[in-house]
Amino acid sequence: MAVVAPAAEEGSPVLSVENVDVRFGGIQALKGVSLYVRMGEICGLIGPNGAGKTTLFNCVTRLSTVTAGTIRLHGQTIETLPPRQIIRMGIARTFQNLGIYAGMTVLENVMLGAHHLSGGRFVDALMRPRRSRQREQEIEHRCRDILADLSLEDVADVAAGSLPYATQKRMEIARALASRPTLLLLDEPAGGLTHGEVTEFGALVSRVREAYGVTVVLIEHHMGLVMSLCDRVEVFHLGQNLASGRPEEVRANPAVIDAYLGRSR
């Protein structure tokens, strides 16, 4: 399926993926994939396991290498940049398997997200300890504000590993926000959550979008969350684009029903 870039009057996309191929040896994980994400929208990526959704996230964040094609953030080509520079440009990501530091407090985990913005600070900390302490205090203050926004202030000084799974998920969002992203990539955020927790998580993502002005792309299998939360849905199948449109359009698309949703949904 050909994916058309937004019309000029709609403005340039925050993220544009154009005809991207990815090969791992003899396996082609992505074939001619394109994706255009507009500023401020919540875009859902759906499709069967192995469709290439996480591979695309890995390419955007430079955990995987693009074989062919172009990826741009705010119009700037990024597919060859180092991962740390990707973070500095405004991309933050969560993972299917939570990357938390269980023995550290919630606040310490979130502060790590802010520290990802700065490299080479060790020498600066040795040479300018007062400036380093001041900067650390500023980071802590900002991260405590983020925790308050996400209703996590009461567990700021609690070990992250002792928290319920749903709370750890919220903490991971807070850590991503600490890096001051313009684009937030969420990989299966509803995985492992109860029905009620999924509803709460969807409301949280909506609040984050409004409060922090971020654009969100999420990979998700929970169709209730996708259909209620996303402004637009992109469907991948066998490493290629299958369909694109508003949630109600995608849900009624015969090709999507046959390849992924099934007739009973």
PDB file of C-alpha atoms in Angstrom, residues 84-85 87-89 112-122 178-179:
ATOM      1  CA  ARG A  84      22.424   9.689  22.098  1.00  0.00           C
ATOM      2  CA  GLN A  85      21.991  12.399  19.492  1.00  0.00           C
ATOM      3  CA  ILE A  87      17.567  11.532  22.314  1.00  0.00           C
ATOM      4  CA  ARG A  88      18.905  15.076  22.293  1.00  0.00           C
ATOM      5  CA  MET A  89      16.858  15.847  19.194  1.00  0.00           C
ATOM      6  CA  LEU A 112      18.199   9.077  34.504  1.00  0.00           C
ATOM      7  CA  GLY A 113      15.978  10.249  31.667  1.00  0.00           C
ATOM      8  CA  ALA A 114      17.173  13.815  32.174  1.00  0.00           C
ATOM      9  CA  HIS A 115      20.807  12.734  32.343  1.00  0.00           C
ATOM     10  CA  HIS A 116      20.475  11.098  28.912  1.00  0.00           C
ATOM     11  CA  LEU A 117      20.294  14.633  27.514  1.00  0.00           C
ATOM     12  CA  SER A 118      23.859  15.429  28.536  1.00  0.00           C
ATOM     13  CA  GLY A 119      27.002  13.563  27.624  1.00  0.00           C
ATOM     14  CA  GLY A 120      30.539  14.063  28.797  1.00  0.00           C
ATOM     15  CA  ARG A 121      29.527  15.634  32.122  1.00  0.00           C
ATOM     16  CA  PHE A 122      31.882  13.572  34.301  1.00  0.00           C
ATOM     17  CA  ALA A 178      12.386  13.839  31.725  1.00  0.00           C
ATOM     18  CA  SER A 179      14.361  13.945  28.475  1.00  0.00           C
TER      19      SER A 179
END
